mmCIF file of N, CA, C and O in Angstrom:
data_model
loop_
_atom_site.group_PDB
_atom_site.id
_atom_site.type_symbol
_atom_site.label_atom_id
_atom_site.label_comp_id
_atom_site.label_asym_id
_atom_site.label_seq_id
_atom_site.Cartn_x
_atom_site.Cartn_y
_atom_site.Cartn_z
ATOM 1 N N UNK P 11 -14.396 13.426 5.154
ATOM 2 C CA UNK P 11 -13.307 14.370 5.034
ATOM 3 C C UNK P 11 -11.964 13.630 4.942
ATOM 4 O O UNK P 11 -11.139 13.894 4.067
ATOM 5 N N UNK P 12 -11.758 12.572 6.006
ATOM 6 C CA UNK P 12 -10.357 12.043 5.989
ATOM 7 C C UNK P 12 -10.185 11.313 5.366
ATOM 8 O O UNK P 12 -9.045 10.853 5.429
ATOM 9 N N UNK P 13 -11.303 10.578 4.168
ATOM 10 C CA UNK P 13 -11.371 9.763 2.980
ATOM 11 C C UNK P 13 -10.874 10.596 1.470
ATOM 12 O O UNK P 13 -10.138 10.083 0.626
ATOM 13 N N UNK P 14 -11.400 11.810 1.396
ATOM 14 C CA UNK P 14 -11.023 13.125 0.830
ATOM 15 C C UNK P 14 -9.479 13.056 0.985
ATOM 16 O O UNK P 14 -8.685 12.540 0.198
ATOM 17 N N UNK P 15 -9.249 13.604 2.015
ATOM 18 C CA UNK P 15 -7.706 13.520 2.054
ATOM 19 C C UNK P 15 -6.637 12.333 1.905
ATOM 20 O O UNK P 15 -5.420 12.476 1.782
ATOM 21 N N UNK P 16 -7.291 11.239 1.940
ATOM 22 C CA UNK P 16 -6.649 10.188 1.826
ATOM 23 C C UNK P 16 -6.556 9.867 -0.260
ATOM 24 O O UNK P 16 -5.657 9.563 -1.044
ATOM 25 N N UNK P 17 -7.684 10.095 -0.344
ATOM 26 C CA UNK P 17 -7.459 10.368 -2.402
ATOM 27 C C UNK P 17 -6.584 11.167 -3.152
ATOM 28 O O UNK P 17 -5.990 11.076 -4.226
ATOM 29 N N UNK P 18 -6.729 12.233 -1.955
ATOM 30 C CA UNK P 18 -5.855 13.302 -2.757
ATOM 31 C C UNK P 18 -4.277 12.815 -2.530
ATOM 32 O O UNK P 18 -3.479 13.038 -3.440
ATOM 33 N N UNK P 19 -3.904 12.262 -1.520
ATOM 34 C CA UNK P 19 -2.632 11.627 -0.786
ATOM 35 C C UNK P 19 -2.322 10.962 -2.138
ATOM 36 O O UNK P 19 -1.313 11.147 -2.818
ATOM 37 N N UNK P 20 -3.399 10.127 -2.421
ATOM 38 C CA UNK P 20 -2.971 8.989 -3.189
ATOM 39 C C UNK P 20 -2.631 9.069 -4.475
ATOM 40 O O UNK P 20 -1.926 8.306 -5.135
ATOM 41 N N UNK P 21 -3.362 10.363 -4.883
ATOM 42 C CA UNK P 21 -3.350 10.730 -6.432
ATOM 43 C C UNK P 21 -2.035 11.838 -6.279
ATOM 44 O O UNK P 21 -1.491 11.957 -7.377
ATOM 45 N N UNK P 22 -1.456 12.580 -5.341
ATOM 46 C CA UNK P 22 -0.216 13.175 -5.532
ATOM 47 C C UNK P 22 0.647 12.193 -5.570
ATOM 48 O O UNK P 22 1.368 12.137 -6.566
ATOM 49 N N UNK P 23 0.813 11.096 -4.432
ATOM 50 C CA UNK P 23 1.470 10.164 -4.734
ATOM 51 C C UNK P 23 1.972 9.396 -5.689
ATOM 52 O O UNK P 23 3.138 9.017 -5.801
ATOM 53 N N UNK P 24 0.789 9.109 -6.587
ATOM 54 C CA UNK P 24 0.608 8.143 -8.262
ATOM 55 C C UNK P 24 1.344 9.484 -9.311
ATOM 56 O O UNK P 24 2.092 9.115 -10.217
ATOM 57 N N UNK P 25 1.113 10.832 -9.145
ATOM 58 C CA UNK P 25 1.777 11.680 -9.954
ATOM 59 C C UNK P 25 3.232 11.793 -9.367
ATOM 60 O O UNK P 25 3.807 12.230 -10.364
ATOM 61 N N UNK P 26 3.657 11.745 -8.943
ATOM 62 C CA UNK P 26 5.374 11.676 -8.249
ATOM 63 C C UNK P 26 5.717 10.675 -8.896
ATOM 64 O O UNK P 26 5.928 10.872 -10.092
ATOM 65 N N UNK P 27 5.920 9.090 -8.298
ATOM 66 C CA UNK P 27 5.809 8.251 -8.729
ATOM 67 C C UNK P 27 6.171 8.573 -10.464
ATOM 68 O O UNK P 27 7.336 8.641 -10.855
ATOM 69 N N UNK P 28 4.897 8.766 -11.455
ATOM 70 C CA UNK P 28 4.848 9.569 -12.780
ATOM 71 C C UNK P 28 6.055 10.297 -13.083
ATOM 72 O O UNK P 28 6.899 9.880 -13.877
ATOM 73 N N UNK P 29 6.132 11.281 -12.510
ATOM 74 C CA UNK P 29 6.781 12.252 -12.701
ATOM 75 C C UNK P 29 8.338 11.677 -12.745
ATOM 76 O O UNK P 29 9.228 11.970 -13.542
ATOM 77 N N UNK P 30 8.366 10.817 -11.692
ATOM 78 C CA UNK P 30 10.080 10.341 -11.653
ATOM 79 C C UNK P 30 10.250 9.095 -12.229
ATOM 80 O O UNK P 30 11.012 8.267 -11.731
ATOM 81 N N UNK P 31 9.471 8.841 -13.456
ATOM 82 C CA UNK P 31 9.260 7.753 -14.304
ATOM 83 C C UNK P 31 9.127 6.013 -13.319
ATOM 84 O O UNK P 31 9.573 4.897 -13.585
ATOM 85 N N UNK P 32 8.584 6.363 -12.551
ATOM 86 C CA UNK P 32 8.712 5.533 -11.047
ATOM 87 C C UNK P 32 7.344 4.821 -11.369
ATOM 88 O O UNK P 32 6.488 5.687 -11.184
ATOM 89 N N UNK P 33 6.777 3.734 -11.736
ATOM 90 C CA UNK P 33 5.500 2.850 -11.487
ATOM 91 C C UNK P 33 5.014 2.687 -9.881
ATOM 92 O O UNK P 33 5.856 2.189 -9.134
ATOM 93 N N UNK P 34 3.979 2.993 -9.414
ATOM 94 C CA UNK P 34 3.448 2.576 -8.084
ATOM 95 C C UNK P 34 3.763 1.036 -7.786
ATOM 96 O O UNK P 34 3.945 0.381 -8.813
ATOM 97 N N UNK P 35 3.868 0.287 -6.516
ATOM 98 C CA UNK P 35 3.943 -0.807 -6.249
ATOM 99 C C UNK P 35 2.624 -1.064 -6.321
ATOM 100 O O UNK P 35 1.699 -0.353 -5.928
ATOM 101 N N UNK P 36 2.574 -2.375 -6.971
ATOM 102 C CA UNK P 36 1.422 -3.329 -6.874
ATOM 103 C C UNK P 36 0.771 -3.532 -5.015
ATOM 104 O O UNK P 36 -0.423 -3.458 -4.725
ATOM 105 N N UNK P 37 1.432 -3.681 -4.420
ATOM 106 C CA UNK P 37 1.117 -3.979 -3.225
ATOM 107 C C UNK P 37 2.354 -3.298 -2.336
ATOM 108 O O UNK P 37 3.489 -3.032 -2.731
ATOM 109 N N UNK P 38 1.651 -3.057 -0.717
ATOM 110 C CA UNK P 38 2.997 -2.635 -0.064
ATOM 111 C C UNK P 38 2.036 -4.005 1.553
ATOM 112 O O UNK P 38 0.964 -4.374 2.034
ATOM 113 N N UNK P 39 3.583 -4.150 1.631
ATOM 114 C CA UNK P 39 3.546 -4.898 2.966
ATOM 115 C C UNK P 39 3.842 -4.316 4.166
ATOM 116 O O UNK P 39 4.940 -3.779 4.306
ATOM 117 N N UNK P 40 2.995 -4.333 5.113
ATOM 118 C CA UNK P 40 3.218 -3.467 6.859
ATOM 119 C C UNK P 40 4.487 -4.562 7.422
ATOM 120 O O UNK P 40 4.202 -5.750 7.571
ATOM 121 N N UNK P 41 6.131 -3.972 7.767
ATOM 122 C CA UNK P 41 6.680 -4.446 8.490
ATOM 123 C C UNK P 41 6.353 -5.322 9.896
ATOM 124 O O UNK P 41 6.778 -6.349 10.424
ATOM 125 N N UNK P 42 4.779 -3.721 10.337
ATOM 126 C CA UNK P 42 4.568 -4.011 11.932
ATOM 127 C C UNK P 42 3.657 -5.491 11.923
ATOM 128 O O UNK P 42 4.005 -6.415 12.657
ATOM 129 N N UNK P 43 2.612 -5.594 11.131
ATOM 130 C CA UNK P 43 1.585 -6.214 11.205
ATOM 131 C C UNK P 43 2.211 -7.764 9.947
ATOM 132 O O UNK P 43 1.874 -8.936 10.115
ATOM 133 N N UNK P 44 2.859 -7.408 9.144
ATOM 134 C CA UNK P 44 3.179 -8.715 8.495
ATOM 135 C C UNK P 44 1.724 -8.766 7.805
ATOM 136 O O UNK P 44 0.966 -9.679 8.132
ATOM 137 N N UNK P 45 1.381 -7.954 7.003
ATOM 138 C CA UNK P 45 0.507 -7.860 6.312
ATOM 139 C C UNK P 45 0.230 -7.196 4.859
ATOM 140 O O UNK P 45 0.375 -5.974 4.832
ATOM 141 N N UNK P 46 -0.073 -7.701 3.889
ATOM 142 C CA UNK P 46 0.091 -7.345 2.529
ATOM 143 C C UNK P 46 -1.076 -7.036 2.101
ATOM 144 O O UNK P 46 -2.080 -7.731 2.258
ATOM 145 N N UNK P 47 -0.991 -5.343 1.192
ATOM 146 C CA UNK P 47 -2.508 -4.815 0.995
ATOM 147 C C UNK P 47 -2.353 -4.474 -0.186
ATOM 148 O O UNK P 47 -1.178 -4.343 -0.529
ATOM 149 N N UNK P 48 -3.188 -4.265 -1.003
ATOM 150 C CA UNK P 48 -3.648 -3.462 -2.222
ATOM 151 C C UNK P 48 -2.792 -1.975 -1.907
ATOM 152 O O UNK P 48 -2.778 -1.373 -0.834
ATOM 153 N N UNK P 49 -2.344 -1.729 -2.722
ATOM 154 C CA UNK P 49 -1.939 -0.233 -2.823
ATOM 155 C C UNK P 49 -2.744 0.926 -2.213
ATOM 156 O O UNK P 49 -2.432 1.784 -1.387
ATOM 157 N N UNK P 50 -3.795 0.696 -2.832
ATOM 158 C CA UNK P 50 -5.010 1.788 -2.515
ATOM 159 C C UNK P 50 -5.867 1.512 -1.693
ATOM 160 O O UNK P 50 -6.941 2.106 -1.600
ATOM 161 N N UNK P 51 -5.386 0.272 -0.764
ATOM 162 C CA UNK P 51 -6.817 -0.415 1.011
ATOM 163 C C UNK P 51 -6.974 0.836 1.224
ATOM 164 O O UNK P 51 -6.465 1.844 0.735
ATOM 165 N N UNK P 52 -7.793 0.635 2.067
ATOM 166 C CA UNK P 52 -8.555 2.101 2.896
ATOM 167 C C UNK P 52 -7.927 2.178 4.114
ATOM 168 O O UNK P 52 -7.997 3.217 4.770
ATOM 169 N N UNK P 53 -7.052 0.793 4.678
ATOM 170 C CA UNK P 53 -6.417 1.012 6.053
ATOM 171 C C UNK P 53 -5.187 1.184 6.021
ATOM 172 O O UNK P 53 -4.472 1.019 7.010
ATOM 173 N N UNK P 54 -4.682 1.609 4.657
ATOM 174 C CA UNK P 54 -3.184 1.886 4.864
ATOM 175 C C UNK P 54 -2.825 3.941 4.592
ATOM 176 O O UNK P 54 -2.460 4.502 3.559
ATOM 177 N N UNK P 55 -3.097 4.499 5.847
ATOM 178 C CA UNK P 55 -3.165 5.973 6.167
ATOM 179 C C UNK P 55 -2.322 6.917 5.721
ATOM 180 O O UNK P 55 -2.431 8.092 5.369
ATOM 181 N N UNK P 56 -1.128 5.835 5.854
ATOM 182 C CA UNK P 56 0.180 6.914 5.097
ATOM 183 C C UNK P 56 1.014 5.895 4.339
ATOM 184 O O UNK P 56 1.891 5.310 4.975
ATOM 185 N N UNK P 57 0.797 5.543 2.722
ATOM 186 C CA UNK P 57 1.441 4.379 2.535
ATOM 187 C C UNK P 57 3.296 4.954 2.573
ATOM 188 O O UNK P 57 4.104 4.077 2.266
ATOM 189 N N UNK P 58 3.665 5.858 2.806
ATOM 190 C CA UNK P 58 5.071 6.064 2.626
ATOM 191 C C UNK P 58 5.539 6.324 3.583
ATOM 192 O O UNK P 58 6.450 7.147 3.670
ATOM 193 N N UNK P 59 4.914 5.527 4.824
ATOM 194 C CA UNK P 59 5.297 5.383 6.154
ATOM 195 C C UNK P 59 6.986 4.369 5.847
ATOM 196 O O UNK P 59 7.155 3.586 4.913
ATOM 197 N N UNK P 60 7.894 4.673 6.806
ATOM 198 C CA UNK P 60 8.761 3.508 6.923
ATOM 199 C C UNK P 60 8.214 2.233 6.948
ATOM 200 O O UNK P 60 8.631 1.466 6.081
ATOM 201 N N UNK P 61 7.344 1.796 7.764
ATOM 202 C CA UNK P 61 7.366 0.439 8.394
ATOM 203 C C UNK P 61 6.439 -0.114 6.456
ATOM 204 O O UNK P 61 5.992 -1.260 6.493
ATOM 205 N N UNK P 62 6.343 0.225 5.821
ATOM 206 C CA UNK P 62 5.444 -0.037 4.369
ATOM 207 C C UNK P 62 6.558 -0.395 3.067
ATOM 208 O O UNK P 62 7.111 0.490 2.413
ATOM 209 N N UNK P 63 6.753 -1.843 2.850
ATOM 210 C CA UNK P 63 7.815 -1.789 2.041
ATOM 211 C C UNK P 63 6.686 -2.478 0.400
ATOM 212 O O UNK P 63 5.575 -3.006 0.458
ATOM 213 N N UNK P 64 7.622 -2.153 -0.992
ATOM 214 C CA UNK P 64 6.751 -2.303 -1.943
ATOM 215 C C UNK P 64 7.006 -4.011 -2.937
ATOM 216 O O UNK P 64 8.000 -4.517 -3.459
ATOM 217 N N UNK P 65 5.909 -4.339 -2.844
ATOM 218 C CA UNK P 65 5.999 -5.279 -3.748
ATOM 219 C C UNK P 65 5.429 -5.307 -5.039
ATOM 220 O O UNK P 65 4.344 -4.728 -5.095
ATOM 221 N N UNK P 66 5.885 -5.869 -6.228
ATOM 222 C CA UNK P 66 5.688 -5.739 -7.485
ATOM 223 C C UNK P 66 4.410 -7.229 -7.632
ATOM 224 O O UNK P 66 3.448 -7.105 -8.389
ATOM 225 N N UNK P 67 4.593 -8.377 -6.905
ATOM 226 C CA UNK P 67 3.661 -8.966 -7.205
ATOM 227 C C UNK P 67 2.772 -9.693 -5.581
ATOM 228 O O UNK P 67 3.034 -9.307 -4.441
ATOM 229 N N UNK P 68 2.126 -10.369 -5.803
ATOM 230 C CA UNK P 68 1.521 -10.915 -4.975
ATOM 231 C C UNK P 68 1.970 -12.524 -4.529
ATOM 232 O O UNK P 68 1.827 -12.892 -3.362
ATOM 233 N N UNK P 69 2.389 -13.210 -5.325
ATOM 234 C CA UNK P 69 3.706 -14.156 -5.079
ATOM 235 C C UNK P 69 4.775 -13.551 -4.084
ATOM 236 O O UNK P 69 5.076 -14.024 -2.988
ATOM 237 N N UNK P 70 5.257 -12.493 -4.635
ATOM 238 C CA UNK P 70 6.786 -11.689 -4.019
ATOM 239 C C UNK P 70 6.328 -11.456 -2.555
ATOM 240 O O UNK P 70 7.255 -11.502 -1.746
ATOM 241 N N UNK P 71 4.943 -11.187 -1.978
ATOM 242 C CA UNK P 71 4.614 -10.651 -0.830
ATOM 243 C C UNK P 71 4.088 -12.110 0.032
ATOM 244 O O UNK P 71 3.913 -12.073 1.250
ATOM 245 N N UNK P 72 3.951 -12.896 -0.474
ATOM 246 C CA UNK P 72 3.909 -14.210 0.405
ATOM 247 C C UNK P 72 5.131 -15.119 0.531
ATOM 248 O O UNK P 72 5.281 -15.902 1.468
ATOM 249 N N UNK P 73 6.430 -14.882 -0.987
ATOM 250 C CA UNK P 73 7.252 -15.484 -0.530
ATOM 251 C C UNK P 73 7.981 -14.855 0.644
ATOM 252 O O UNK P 73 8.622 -15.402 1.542
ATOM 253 N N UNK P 74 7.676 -13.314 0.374
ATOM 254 C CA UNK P 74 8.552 -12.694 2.008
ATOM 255 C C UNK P 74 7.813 -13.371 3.177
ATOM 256 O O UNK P 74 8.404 -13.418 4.256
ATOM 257 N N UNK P 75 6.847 -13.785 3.096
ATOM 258 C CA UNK P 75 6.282 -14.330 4.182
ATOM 259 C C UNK P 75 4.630 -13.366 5.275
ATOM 260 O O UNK P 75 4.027 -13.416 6.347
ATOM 261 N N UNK P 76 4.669 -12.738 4.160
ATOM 262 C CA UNK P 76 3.411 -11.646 5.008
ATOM 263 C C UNK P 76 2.103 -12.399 4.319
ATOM 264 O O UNK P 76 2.193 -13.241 3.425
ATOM 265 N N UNK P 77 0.836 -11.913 4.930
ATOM 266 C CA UNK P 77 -0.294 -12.569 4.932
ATOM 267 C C UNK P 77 -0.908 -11.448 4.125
ATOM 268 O O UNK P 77 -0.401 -10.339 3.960
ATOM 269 N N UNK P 78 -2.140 -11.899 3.610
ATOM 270 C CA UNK P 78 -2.917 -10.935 3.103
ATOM 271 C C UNK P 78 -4.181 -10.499 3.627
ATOM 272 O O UNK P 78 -5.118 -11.158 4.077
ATOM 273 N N UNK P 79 -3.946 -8.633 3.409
ATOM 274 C CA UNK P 79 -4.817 -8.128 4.071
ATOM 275 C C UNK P 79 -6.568 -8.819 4.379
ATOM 276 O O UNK P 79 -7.088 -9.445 3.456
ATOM 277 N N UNK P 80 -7.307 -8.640 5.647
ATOM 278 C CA UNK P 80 -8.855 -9.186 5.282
ATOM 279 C C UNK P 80 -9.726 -8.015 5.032
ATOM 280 O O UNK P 80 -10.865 -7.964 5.495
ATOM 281 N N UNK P 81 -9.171 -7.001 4.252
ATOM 282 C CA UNK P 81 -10.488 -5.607 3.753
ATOM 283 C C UNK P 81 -9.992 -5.532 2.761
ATOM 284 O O UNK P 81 -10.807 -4.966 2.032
ATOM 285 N N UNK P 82 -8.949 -5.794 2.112
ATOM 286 C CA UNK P 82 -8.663 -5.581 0.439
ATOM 287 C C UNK P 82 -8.715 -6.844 -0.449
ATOM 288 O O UNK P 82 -8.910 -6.879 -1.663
ATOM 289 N N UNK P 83 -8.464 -8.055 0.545
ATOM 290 C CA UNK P 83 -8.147 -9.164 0.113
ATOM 291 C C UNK P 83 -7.360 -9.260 -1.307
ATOM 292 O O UNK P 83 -7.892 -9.561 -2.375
ATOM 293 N N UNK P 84 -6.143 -8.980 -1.130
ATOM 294 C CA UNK P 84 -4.918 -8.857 -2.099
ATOM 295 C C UNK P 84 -4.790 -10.547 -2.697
ATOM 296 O O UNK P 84 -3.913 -10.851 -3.506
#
């Protein structure tokens, strides 16, 4: 069920995004954890949480200095 809701999250999300001629980030990095995931990990619950900032590449998210996730392996 909460995998369900987490698709649908994701696919209103990707249409917004759309809609406001806005591209999804390649990756978003957790402020709390200093950790960089795939857009679409399975452990990121609410990606438009504050503490979730967006990166365009995977270079850009290690030069900030965050690590990469170990379930998406970005």
């Amino acid at each position: 069920m909460l995998r369900k809701i987490f698709s649908i999250a994701i696919l209103t999300a990707a249409i917004l995004f759309a809609a406001h001629g806005l591209a999804a980030p390649n990756y978003l990095g957790n402020t709390k954890s200093m950790k960089f995931h795939f857009y679409g990990c399975s452990t990121i619950k609410y990606p438009d949480a504050p503490h979730f900032v967006p990166f365009n590449s995977r270079d850009e998210a290690l030069a900030a200095g965050y690590s990469p996730c170990q379930r998406c392996k970005p």
